[in-house]
Amino acid sequence: APEVVTALVGLQRALGDDRVVTGDEHDLAAALAAAQSADAVVVVVGYTAEEEGEFIPGDLVLGQAGAGDVPPEIAAARAAAPARVRSIGGDRVDLGLPAAHVALIDAAKRSGKPVVVVIVAGSAVLVDDWRDGTHAVLQTFYSGMHGGTALARLLFGDVSPSGRLPFTVARAAGDYPFFDRDATAITYDQWHGYALFERDGVAPRYAFGHGLAYTAFTCRALTVRVDDGRVAVSVAVTNVGARASATPVLVFVAPPGTAAERWPRALKAFARVELAPGETRIVRLTIATADLAWRDPAIHGWRIEPGAHVVIATTGAGGEEATATVIL
């Protein structure tokens, strides 16, 4: 990237250098003192590309154009960091944060100030070791070269958060399907992701589709009809809060599930809509009926299960749901 706006730089540009104090995991006493002197604390945690296990071919370095381009402060931080078992091929050693990052969050919480934790990671991160006592958690994934600018705009309310989790965050690693990163072969059945949690009655920490905004939304007046090999869905979505925001509209379908054991519900369509405070908009989506088929091993092919299919529309996990039934 020609330039990178880090979280720190984004906050400094938004507030001014003299209004931002810093600390890190290498001196927890200094970090605590900085937090105690502040009005609020933003703790940025997560993984480097090496910790994430991103595959880098040959002798390429991680995260910079050449080995000599590493800033001195980055080189010093890497040298001081505790040794970790190397991740491989996109498979992390564990799903929790590095111990030093958890210690930094704990120091921030001891300050007694509001604490916002910002996660930089490519996928799910377990949070139960440190979540209690924090006031907000932002999953920012890999936010790109201007991620620090985007973070500041979100934190200070220039824009509302509007994303939803594309995975389930469990309370413990054992809630996920068994995984062995050193296996040469492994067999899984159809049960994984949010369907596994729902089938087993396991409550996740954050469900698939979870996400908060600086406002709230409702879904009403869901209508469904079948026409020419398609299921046409329309739903009225309203921003019932005082802030403008975008929101996704997620449409799940629950099949009859009598011909075979199937997922209790599965995401089949989604859209995104921008709404002003108090605004209502009709959102229309289409599902191909072929996408509701299941594979029947007796005929070695796909077929539609006859019967009532329940269509569920929502703006996110835990939000208001609108339901309707269509007969196929």
mmCIF file of C-alpha atoms in Angstrom:
data_model
loop_
_atom_site.group_PDB
_atom_site.id
_atom_site.type_symbol
_atom_site.label_atom_id
_atom_site.label_comp_id
_atom_site.label_asym_id
_atom_site.label_seq_id
_atom_site.Cartn_x
_atom_site.Cartn_y
_atom_site.Cartn_z
ATOM 1 C CA ALA A 1 0.000 0.000 0.000
ATOM 2 C CA PRO A 2 1.292 3.508 -0.758
ATOM 3 C CA GLU A 3 0.263 4.578 2.739
ATOM 4 C CA VAL A 4 -1.371 3.032 5.786
ATOM 5 C CA VAL A 5 -3.569 4.857 8.284
ATOM 6 C CA THR A 6 -3.312 2.846 11.470
ATOM 7 C CA ALA A 7 -5.845 3.001 14.275
ATOM 8 C CA LEU A 8 -3.532 5.350 16.176
ATOM 9 C CA VAL A 9 -3.053 7.695 13.236
ATOM 10 C CA GLY A 10 -6.785 7.683 12.512
ATOM 11 C CA LEU A 11 -7.563 8.746 16.081
ATOM 12 C CA GLN A 12 -4.811 11.382 16.062
ATOM 13 C CA ARG A 13 -6.136 12.889 12.844
ATOM 14 C CA ALA A 14 -9.675 12.930 14.209
ATOM 15 C CA LEU A 15 -8.831 14.424 17.620
ATOM 16 C CA GLY A 16 -5.395 16.013 17.349
ATOM 17 C CA ASP A 17 -2.106 14.524 18.524
ATOM 18 C CA ASP A 18 -2.298 16.277 21.900
ATOM 19 C CA ARG A 19 -5.579 14.541 22.787
ATOM 20 C CA VAL A 20 -4.347 10.970 22.293
ATOM 21 C CA VAL A 21 -2.163 9.145 24.823
ATOM 22 C CA THR A 22 -0.799 5.680 24.172
ATOM 23 C CA GLY A 23 0.424 2.520 25.836
ATOM 24 C CA ASP A 24 1.080 -1.051 24.783
ATOM 25 C CA GLU A 25 1.397 -4.590 26.076
ATOM 26 C CA HIS A 26 5.147 -4.304 26.672
ATOM 27 C CA ASP A 27 4.681 -1.936 29.651
ATOM 28 C CA LEU A 28 1.346 -2.594 31.320
ATOM 29 C CA ALA A 29 1.970 -0.109 34.146
ATOM 30 C CA ALA A 30 2.522 2.686 31.623
ATOM 31 C CA ALA A 31 -0.504 1.542 29.636
ATOM 32 C CA LEU A 32 -2.660 1.621 32.773
ATOM 33 C CA ALA A 33 -1.414 5.108 33.639
ATOM 34 C CA ALA A 34 -2.217 6.323 30.132
ATOM 35 C CA ALA A 35 -5.694 4.804 30.342
ATOM 36 C CA GLN A 36 -6.345 6.422 33.724
ATOM 37 C CA SER A 37 -5.462 9.823 32.270
ATOM 38 C CA ALA A 38 -7.915 9.445 29.388
ATOM 39 C CA ASP A 39 -11.652 9.868 28.964
ATOM 40 C CA ALA A 40 -12.017 6.542 27.146
ATOM 41 C CA VAL A 41 -9.741 3.699 26.075
ATOM 42 C CA VAL A 42 -9.467 2.030 22.672
ATOM 43 C CA VAL A 43 -7.542 -1.254 22.798
ATOM 44 C CA VAL A 44 -6.482 -2.639 19.408
ATOM 45 C CA VAL A 45 -5.759 -6.369 19.493
ATOM 46 C CA GLY A 46 -5.541 -9.278 17.097
ATOM 47 C CA TYR A 47 -3.049 -10.992 14.870
ATOM 48 C CA THR A 48 -0.170 -10.413 12.528
ATOM 49 C CA ALA A 49 -0.164 -12.235 9.202
ATOM 50 C CA GLU A 50 2.276 -14.746 10.675
ATOM 51 C CA GLU A 51 0.071 -15.414 13.709
ATOM 52 C CA GLU A 52 -2.952 -15.715 11.427
ATOM 53 C CA GLY A 53 -1.142 -18.388 9.420
ATOM 54 C CA GLU A 54 -1.478 -16.625 6.073
ATOM 55 C CA PHE A 55 0.430 -18.597 3.458
ATOM 56 C CA ILE A 56 3.315 -16.608 1.969
ATOM 57 C CA PRO A 57 5.225 -18.417 -0.787
ATOM 58 C CA GLY A 58 8.984 -18.535 -1.133
ATOM 59 C CA ASP A 59 11.088 -16.017 0.738
ATOM 60 C CA LEU A 60 8.576 -13.154 0.679
ATOM 61 C CA VAL A 61 8.291 -11.243 3.934
ATOM 62 C CA LEU A 62 5.059 -10.623 5.808
ATOM 63 C CA GLY A 63 3.449 -7.223 5.495
ATOM 64 C CA GLN A 64 6.073 -5.072 3.813
ATOM 65 C CA ALA A 65 7.808 -4.650 0.449
ATOM 66 C CA GLY A 66 11.239 -5.737 1.677
ATOM 67 C CA ALA A 67 12.939 -6.916 4.825
ATOM 68 C CA GLY A 68 14.803 -3.624 5.170
ATOM 69 C CA ASP A 69 11.576 -1.625 5.141
ATOM 70 C CA VAL A 70 10.421 -2.658 8.612
ATOM 71 C CA PRO A 71 10.190 0.453 10.838
ATOM 72 C CA PRO A 72 12.509 0.253 13.877
ATOM 73 C CA GLU A 73 9.626 0.348 16.346
ATOM 74 C CA ILE A 74 7.969 -2.635 14.608
ATOM 75 C CA ALA A 75 11.208 -4.595 14.599
ATOM 76 C CA ALA A 76 11.679 -3.855 18.313
ATOM 77 C CA ALA A 77 8.114 -4.915 19.128
ATOM 78 C CA ARG A 78 8.554 -8.190 17.266
ATOM 79 C CA ALA A 79 11.812 -8.891 19.064
ATOM 80 C CA ALA A 80 10.185 -8.244 22.451
ATOM 81 C CA ALA A 81 7.064 -10.297 21.749
ATOM 82 C CA PRO A 82 6.827 -13.714 23.429
ATOM 83 C CA ALA A 83 7.495 -16.691 21.203
ATOM 84 C CA ARG A 84 4.411 -18.366 19.721
ATOM 85 C CA VAL A 85 4.031 -21.604 17.844
ATOM 86 C CA ARG A 86 3.914 -20.685 14.174
ATOM 87 C CA SER A 87 0.528 -20.836 12.507
ATOM 88 C CA ILE A 88 0.307 -22.526 9.130
ATOM 89 C CA GLY A 89 -1.881 -22.316 6.068
ATOM 90 C CA GLY A 90 -4.494 -20.043 7.570
ATOM 91 C CA ASP A 91 -4.917 -22.280 10.623
ATOM 92 C CA ARG A 92 -4.256 -20.454 13.868
ATOM 93 C CA VAL A 93 -2.720 -22.157 16.849
ATOM 94 C CA ASP A 94 -5.784 -21.230 18.905
ATOM 95 C CA LEU A 95 -8.913 -19.111 18.630
ATOM 96 C CA GLY A 96 -8.126 -16.790 21.526
ATOM 97 C CA LEU A 97 -6.096 -13.613 21.616
ATOM 98 C CA PRO A 98 -2.391 -13.663 22.496
ATOM 99 C CA ALA A 99 -1.940 -13.616 26.271
ATOM 100 C CA ALA A 100 -0.192 -10.245 26.097
ATOM 101 C CA HIS A 101 -3.243 -8.716 24.405
ATOM 102 C CA VAL A 102 -5.590 -10.114 27.042
ATOM 103 C CA ALA A 103 -3.316 -8.609 29.716
ATOM 104 C CA LEU A 104 -3.509 -5.245 27.955
ATOM 105 C CA ILE A 105 -7.316 -5.391 27.907
ATOM 106 C CA ASP A 106 -7.318 -6.250 31.616
ATOM 107 C CA ALA A 107 -5.080 -3.253 32.329
ATOM 108 C CA ALA A 108 -7.448 -1.010 30.386
ATOM 109 C CA LYS A 109 -10.411 -2.296 32.393
ATOM 110 C CA ARG A 110 -8.620 -1.580 35.665
ATOM 111 C CA SER A 111 -8.489 2.091 34.681
ATOM 112 C CA GLY A 112 -12.224 2.390 35.354
ATOM 113 C CA LYS A 113 -12.723 4.194 32.044
ATOM 114 C CA PRO A 114 -14.980 3.065 29.180
ATOM 115 C CA VAL A 115 -13.119 0.424 27.167
ATOM 116 C CA VAL A 116 -13.638 -0.316 23.461
ATOM 117 C CA VAL A 117 -11.834 -3.374 22.097
ATOM 118 C CA VAL A 118 -11.019 -3.362 18.384
ATOM 119 C CA ILE A 119 -10.239 -6.792 16.899
ATOM 120 C CA VAL A 120 -7.996 -7.095 13.847
ATOM 121 C CA ALA A 121 -8.431 -10.651 12.553
ATOM 122 C CA GLY A 122 -9.558 -12.580 9.527
ATOM 123 C CA SER A 123 -12.152 -14.733 11.267
ATOM 124 C CA ALA A 124 -13.724 -15.618 14.604
ATOM 125 C CA VAL A 125 -11.947 -14.727 17.855
ATOM 126 C CA LEU A 126 -13.087 -16.118 21.205
ATOM 127 C CA VAL A 127 -13.853 -13.294 23.641
ATOM 128 C CA ASP A 128 -15.018 -14.903 26.878
ATOM 129 C CA ASP A 129 -11.598 -14.603 28.547
ATOM 130 C CA TRP A 130 -11.829 -10.793 28.536
ATOM 131 C CA ARG A 131 -15.271 -9.634 27.387
ATOM 132 C CA ASP A 132 -16.755 -8.910 30.827
ATOM 133 C CA GLY A 133 -16.026 -5.335 31.880
ATOM 134 C CA THR A 134 -15.569 -3.990 28.362
ATOM 135 C CA HIS A 135 -18.126 -1.598 26.905
ATOM 136 C CA ALA A 136 -17.974 -2.332 23.168
ATOM 137 C CA VAL A 137 -16.242 -4.732 20.787
ATOM 138 C CA LEU A 138 -15.609 -3.959 17.117
ATOM 139 C CA GLN A 139 -14.637 -6.767 14.732
ATOM 140 C CA THR A 140 -12.780 -4.867 11.991
ATOM 141 C CA PHE A 141 -11.313 -7.826 10.054
ATOM 142 C CA TYR A 142 -8.547 -6.507 7.730
ATOM 143 C CA SER A 143 -9.792 -2.965 7.240
ATOM 144 C CA GLY A 144 -7.306 -1.893 4.571
ATOM 145 C CA MET A 145 -4.950 1.037 4.136
ATOM 146 C CA HIS A 146 -7.444 3.593 5.490
ATOM 147 C CA GLY A 147 -8.788 1.401 8.269
ATOM 148 C CA GLY A 148 -7.724 3.905 10.925
ATOM 149 C CA THR A 149 -9.813 6.621 9.276
ATOM 150 C CA ALA A 150 -12.825 4.300 9.132
ATOM 151 C CA LEU A 151 -12.360 3.305 12.776
ATOM 152 C CA ALA A 152 -12.355 6.921 13.947
ATOM 153 C CA ARG A 153 -15.495 7.675 11.923
ATOM 154 C CA LEU A 154 -17.263 4.727 13.543
ATOM 155 C CA LEU A 155 -16.112 5.478 17.093
ATOM 156 C CA PHE A 156 -17.058 9.154 16.967
ATOM 157 C CA GLY A 157 -20.413 8.604 15.293
ATOM 158 C CA ASP A 158 -19.780 10.061 11.849
ATOM 159 C CA VAL A 159 -21.235 6.817 10.502
ATOM 160 C CA SER A 160 -23.086 3.978 12.194
ATOM 161 C CA PRO A 161 -21.704 0.452 12.357
ATOM 162 C CA SER A 162 -23.789 -1.647 9.974
ATOM 163 C CA GLY A 163 -22.029 -4.978 9.454
ATOM 164 C CA ARG A 164 -23.153 -8.399 10.656
ATOM 165 C CA LEU A 165 -21.002 -11.369 11.577
ATOM 166 C CA PRO A 166 -20.568 -13.866 8.712
ATOM 167 C CA PHE A 167 -19.756 -16.599 11.230
ATOM 168 C CA THR A 168 -20.664 -17.732 14.736
ATOM 169 C CA VAL A 169 -18.474 -16.748 17.687
ATOM 170 C CA ALA A 170 -18.619 -19.585 20.214
ATOM 171 C CA ARG A 171 -18.213 -19.357 23.970
ATOM 172 C CA ALA A 172 -15.533 -22.074 23.831
ATOM 173 C CA ALA A 173 -13.489 -23.747 21.098
ATOM 174 C CA GLY A 174 -15.099 -27.100 21.922
ATOM 175 C CA ASP A 175 -18.457 -25.787 20.673
ATOM 176 C CA TYR A 176 -17.146 -25.929 17.102
ATOM 177 C CA PRO A 177 -16.713 -29.146 15.082
ATOM 178 C CA PHE A 178 -13.587 -31.119 15.941
ATOM 179 C CA PHE A 179 -10.526 -29.737 14.181
ATOM 180 C CA ASP A 180 -6.985 -31.041 13.796
ATOM 181 C CA ARG A 181 -4.762 -28.720 11.825
ATOM 182 C CA ASP A 182 -2.135 -31.449 11.438
ATOM 183 C CA ALA A 183 -4.533 -34.003 9.958
ATOM 184 C CA THR A 184 -3.877 -35.220 6.412
ATOM 185 C CA ALA A 185 -7.542 -36.157 5.963
ATOM 186 C CA ILE A 186 -10.732 -35.636 7.954
ATOM 187 C CA THR A 187 -14.437 -36.207 7.312
ATOM 188 C CA TYR A 188 -17.230 -33.831 8.284
ATOM 189 C CA ASP A 189 -20.952 -34.222 7.840
ATOM 190 C CA GLN A 190 -23.407 -31.448 7.008
ATOM 191 C CA TRP A 191 -23.485 -30.057 10.534
ATOM 192 C CA HIS A 192 -21.324 -27.001 10.983
ATOM 193 C CA GLY A 193 -21.685 -23.252 11.485
ATOM 194 C CA TYR A 194 -24.861 -21.776 12.879
ATOM 195 C CA ALA A 195 -26.870 -24.883 11.972
ATOM 196 C CA LEU A 196 -24.812 -27.027 14.340
ATOM 197 C CA PHE A 197 -25.360 -24.581 17.213
ATOM 198 C CA GLU A 198 -29.097 -24.449 16.529
ATOM 199 C CA ARG A 199 -29.467 -28.227 16.218
ATOM 200 C CA ASP A 200 -27.587 -28.877 19.459
ATOM 201 C CA GLY A 201 -29.212 -26.044 21.398
ATOM 202 C CA VAL A 202 -25.819 -24.466 22.117
ATOM 203 C CA ALA A 203 -25.979 -20.733 22.775
ATOM 204 C CA PRO A 204 -23.108 -18.936 21.005
ATOM 205 C CA ARG A 205 -21.501 -15.832 22.395
ATOM 206 C CA TYR A 206 -22.347 -13.972 19.180
ATOM 207 C CA ALA A 207 -24.652 -15.631 16.677
ATOM 208 C CA PHE A 208 -24.233 -15.675 12.919
ATOM 209 C CA GLY A 209 -25.652 -12.350 11.725
ATOM 210 C CA HIS A 210 -25.026 -10.512 15.005
ATOM 211 C CA GLY A 211 -24.188 -6.827 14.836
ATOM 212 C CA LEU A 212 -25.178 -3.584 16.524
ATOM 213 C CA ALA A 213 -25.732 -0.076 15.176
ATOM 214 C CA TYR A 214 -26.375 3.368 16.647
ATOM 215 C CA THR A 215 -30.063 2.801 15.903
ATOM 216 C CA ALA A 216 -32.554 -0.081 15.680
ATOM 217 C CA PHE A 217 -34.642 -1.613 12.906
ATOM 218 C CA THR A 218 -37.880 -3.533 12.506
ATOM 219 C CA CYS A 219 -39.050 -5.963 9.824
ATOM 220 C CA ARG A 220 -42.784 -6.051 9.094
ATOM 221 C CA ALA A 221 -45.298 -7.020 6.427
ATOM 222 C CA LEU A 222 -43.378 -9.938 4.951
ATOM 223 C CA THR A 223 -44.962 -11.319 1.787
ATOM 224 C CA VAL A 224 -43.856 -14.386 -0.159
ATOM 225 C CA ARG A 225 -45.072 -15.814 -3.463
ATOM 226 C CA VAL A 226 -43.880 -18.483 -5.874
ATOM 227 C CA ASP A 227 -43.668 -17.538 -9.525
ATOM 228 C CA ASP A 228 -41.863 -19.210 -12.431
ATOM 229 C CA GLY A 229 -39.286 -21.110 -10.437
ATOM 230 C CA ARG A 230 -38.630 -18.286 -8.002
ATOM 231 C CA VAL A 231 -39.707 -17.324 -4.518
ATOM 232 C CA ALA A 232 -40.332 -13.571 -4.470
ATOM 233 C CA VAL A 233 -39.888 -11.996 -1.034
ATOM 234 C CA SER A 234 -40.748 -8.460 0.056
ATOM 235 C CA VAL A 235 -40.512 -6.964 3.529
ATOM 236 C CA ALA A 236 -40.940 -3.500 5.042
ATOM 237 C CA VAL A 237 -37.830 -2.408 6.960
ATOM 238 C CA THR A 238 -38.003 0.622 9.277
ATOM 239 C CA ASN A 239 -35.281 2.589 11.042
ATOM 240 C CA VAL A 240 -36.962 3.176 14.406
ATOM 241 C CA GLY A 241 -34.057 5.106 15.949
ATOM 242 C CA ALA A 242 -32.702 8.627 15.723
ATOM 243 C CA ARG A 243 -29.605 7.937 13.606
ATOM 244 C CA ALA A 244 -29.201 7.208 9.896
ATOM 245 C CA SER A 245 -27.682 3.806 9.202
ATOM 246 C CA ALA A 246 -27.409 1.005 6.715
ATOM 247 C CA THR A 247 -28.605 -2.465 7.600
ATOM 248 C CA PRO A 248 -28.583 -5.836 5.904
ATOM 249 C CA VAL A 249 -31.827 -7.726 5.423
ATOM 250 C CA LEU A 250 -31.272 -11.461 5.909
ATOM 251 C CA VAL A 251 -33.744 -14.005 4.577
ATOM 252 C CA PHE A 252 -33.621 -17.546 5.964
ATOM 253 C CA VAL A 253 -35.719 -20.516 4.923
ATOM 254 C CA ALA A 254 -36.739 -23.370 7.249
ATOM 255 C CA PRO A 255 -37.644 -26.486 5.192
ATOM 256 C CA PRO A 256 -40.245 -29.111 6.164
ATOM 257 C CA GLY A 257 -37.398 -31.452 7.137
ATOM 258 C CA THR A 258 -39.534 -34.606 6.994
ATOM 259 C CA ALA A 259 -37.935 -36.322 4.002
ATOM 260 C CA ALA A 260 -34.434 -35.999 5.476
ATOM 261 C CA GLU A 261 -32.558 -34.408 8.344
ATOM 262 C CA ARG A 262 -31.769 -30.846 7.213
ATOM 263 C CA TRP A 263 -30.584 -27.553 8.664
ATOM 264 C CA PRO A 264 -33.331 -25.979 10.809
ATOM 265 C CA ARG A 265 -32.901 -22.803 8.757
ATOM 266 C CA ALA A 266 -30.466 -21.592 6.109
ATOM 267 C CA LEU A 267 -29.621 -18.155 4.736
ATOM 268 C CA LYS A 268 -30.920 -17.954 1.159
ATOM 269 C CA ALA A 269 -30.881 -14.239 0.291
ATOM 270 C CA PHE A 270 -29.700 -10.915 1.648
ATOM 271 C CA ALA A 271 -29.664 -7.247 0.685
ATOM 272 C CA ARG A 272 -28.426 -3.961 2.120
ATOM 273 C CA VAL A 273 -30.512 -0.841 2.614
ATOM 274 C CA GLU A 274 -29.696 2.698 3.814
ATOM 275 C CA LEU A 275 -32.370 4.279 5.992
ATOM 276 C CA ALA A 276 -32.805 7.732 7.492
ATOM 277 C CA PRO A 277 -34.308 8.010 11.002
ATOM 278 C CA GLY A 278 -37.955 6.953 10.857
ATOM 279 C CA GLU A 279 -37.719 5.876 7.212
ATOM 280 C CA THR A 280 -39.426 2.725 5.942
ATOM 281 C CA ARG A 281 -38.483 1.003 2.719
ATOM 282 C CA ILE A 282 -39.800 -2.097 0.977
ATOM 283 C CA VAL A 283 -36.938 -4.492 0.302
ATOM 284 C CA ARG A 284 -37.444 -7.105 -2.414
ATOM 285 C CA LEU A 285 -35.379 -10.266 -2.769
ATOM 286 C CA THR A 286 -35.591 -13.381 -4.930
ATOM 287 C CA ILE A 287 -34.746 -16.990 -4.135
ATOM 288 C CA ALA A 288 -34.533 -19.595 -6.887
ATOM 289 C CA THR A 289 -36.635 -22.575 -5.891
ATOM 290 C CA ALA A 290 -33.733 -24.770 -7.019
ATOM 291 C CA ASP A 291 -31.728 -23.276 -4.140
ATOM 292 C CA LEU A 292 -34.212 -24.872 -1.723
ATOM 293 C CA ALA A 293 -33.540 -28.388 -2.987
ATOM 294 C CA TRP A 294 -31.791 -31.127 -1.040
ATOM 295 C CA ARG A 295 -29.665 -33.936 -2.404
ATOM 296 C CA ASP A 296 -31.451 -37.264 -2.155
ATOM 297 C CA PRO A 297 -28.872 -40.067 -1.998
ATOM 298 C CA ALA A 298 -31.499 -42.594 -3.118
ATOM 299 C CA ILE A 299 -31.713 -40.973 -6.570
ATOM 300 C CA HIS A 300 -28.237 -39.414 -6.578
ATOM 301 C CA GLY A 301 -29.811 -36.076 -7.407
ATOM 302 C CA TRP A 302 -31.483 -32.949 -6.125
ATOM 303 C CA ARG A 303 -35.172 -32.508 -5.447
ATOM 304 C CA ILE A 304 -37.540 -30.082 -3.791
ATOM 305 C CA GLU A 305 -39.107 -31.371 -0.611
ATOM 306 C CA PRO A 306 -42.872 -30.836 -0.849
ATOM 307 C CA GLY A 307 -44.615 -29.025 1.955
ATOM 308 C CA ALA A 308 -44.509 -25.830 3.964
ATOM 309 C CA HIS A 309 -41.309 -23.791 3.900
ATOM 310 C CA VAL A 310 -41.100 -21.020 6.497
ATOM 311 C CA VAL A 311 -39.447 -17.811 5.300
ATOM 312 C CA ILE A 312 -37.845 -15.611 7.968
ATOM 313 C CA ALA A 313 -36.677 -12.032 7.387
ATOM 314 C CA THR A 314 -34.563 -10.140 9.896
ATOM 315 C CA THR A 315 -31.957 -7.388 10.075
ATOM 316 C CA GLY A 316 -29.632 -9.509 12.214
ATOM 317 C CA ALA A 317 -29.370 -12.143 14.904
ATOM 318 C CA GLY A 318 -31.428 -11.204 17.928
ATOM 319 C CA GLY A 319 -33.409 -8.641 15.966
ATOM 320 C CA GLU A 320 -37.100 -8.645 15.182
ATOM 321 C CA GLU A 321 -38.126 -11.386 12.762
ATOM 322 C CA ALA A 322 -40.974 -11.447 10.262
ATOM 323 C CA THR A 323 -42.175 -14.861 9.076
ATOM 324 C CA ALA A 324 -44.355 -16.208 6.290
ATOM 325 C CA THR A 325 -45.036 -19.666 4.874
ATOM 326 C CA VAL A 326 -44.891 -20.836 1.276
ATOM 327 C CA ILE A 327 -46.014 -24.255 0.010
ATOM 328 C CA LEU A 328 -43.770 -25.945 -2.563
#
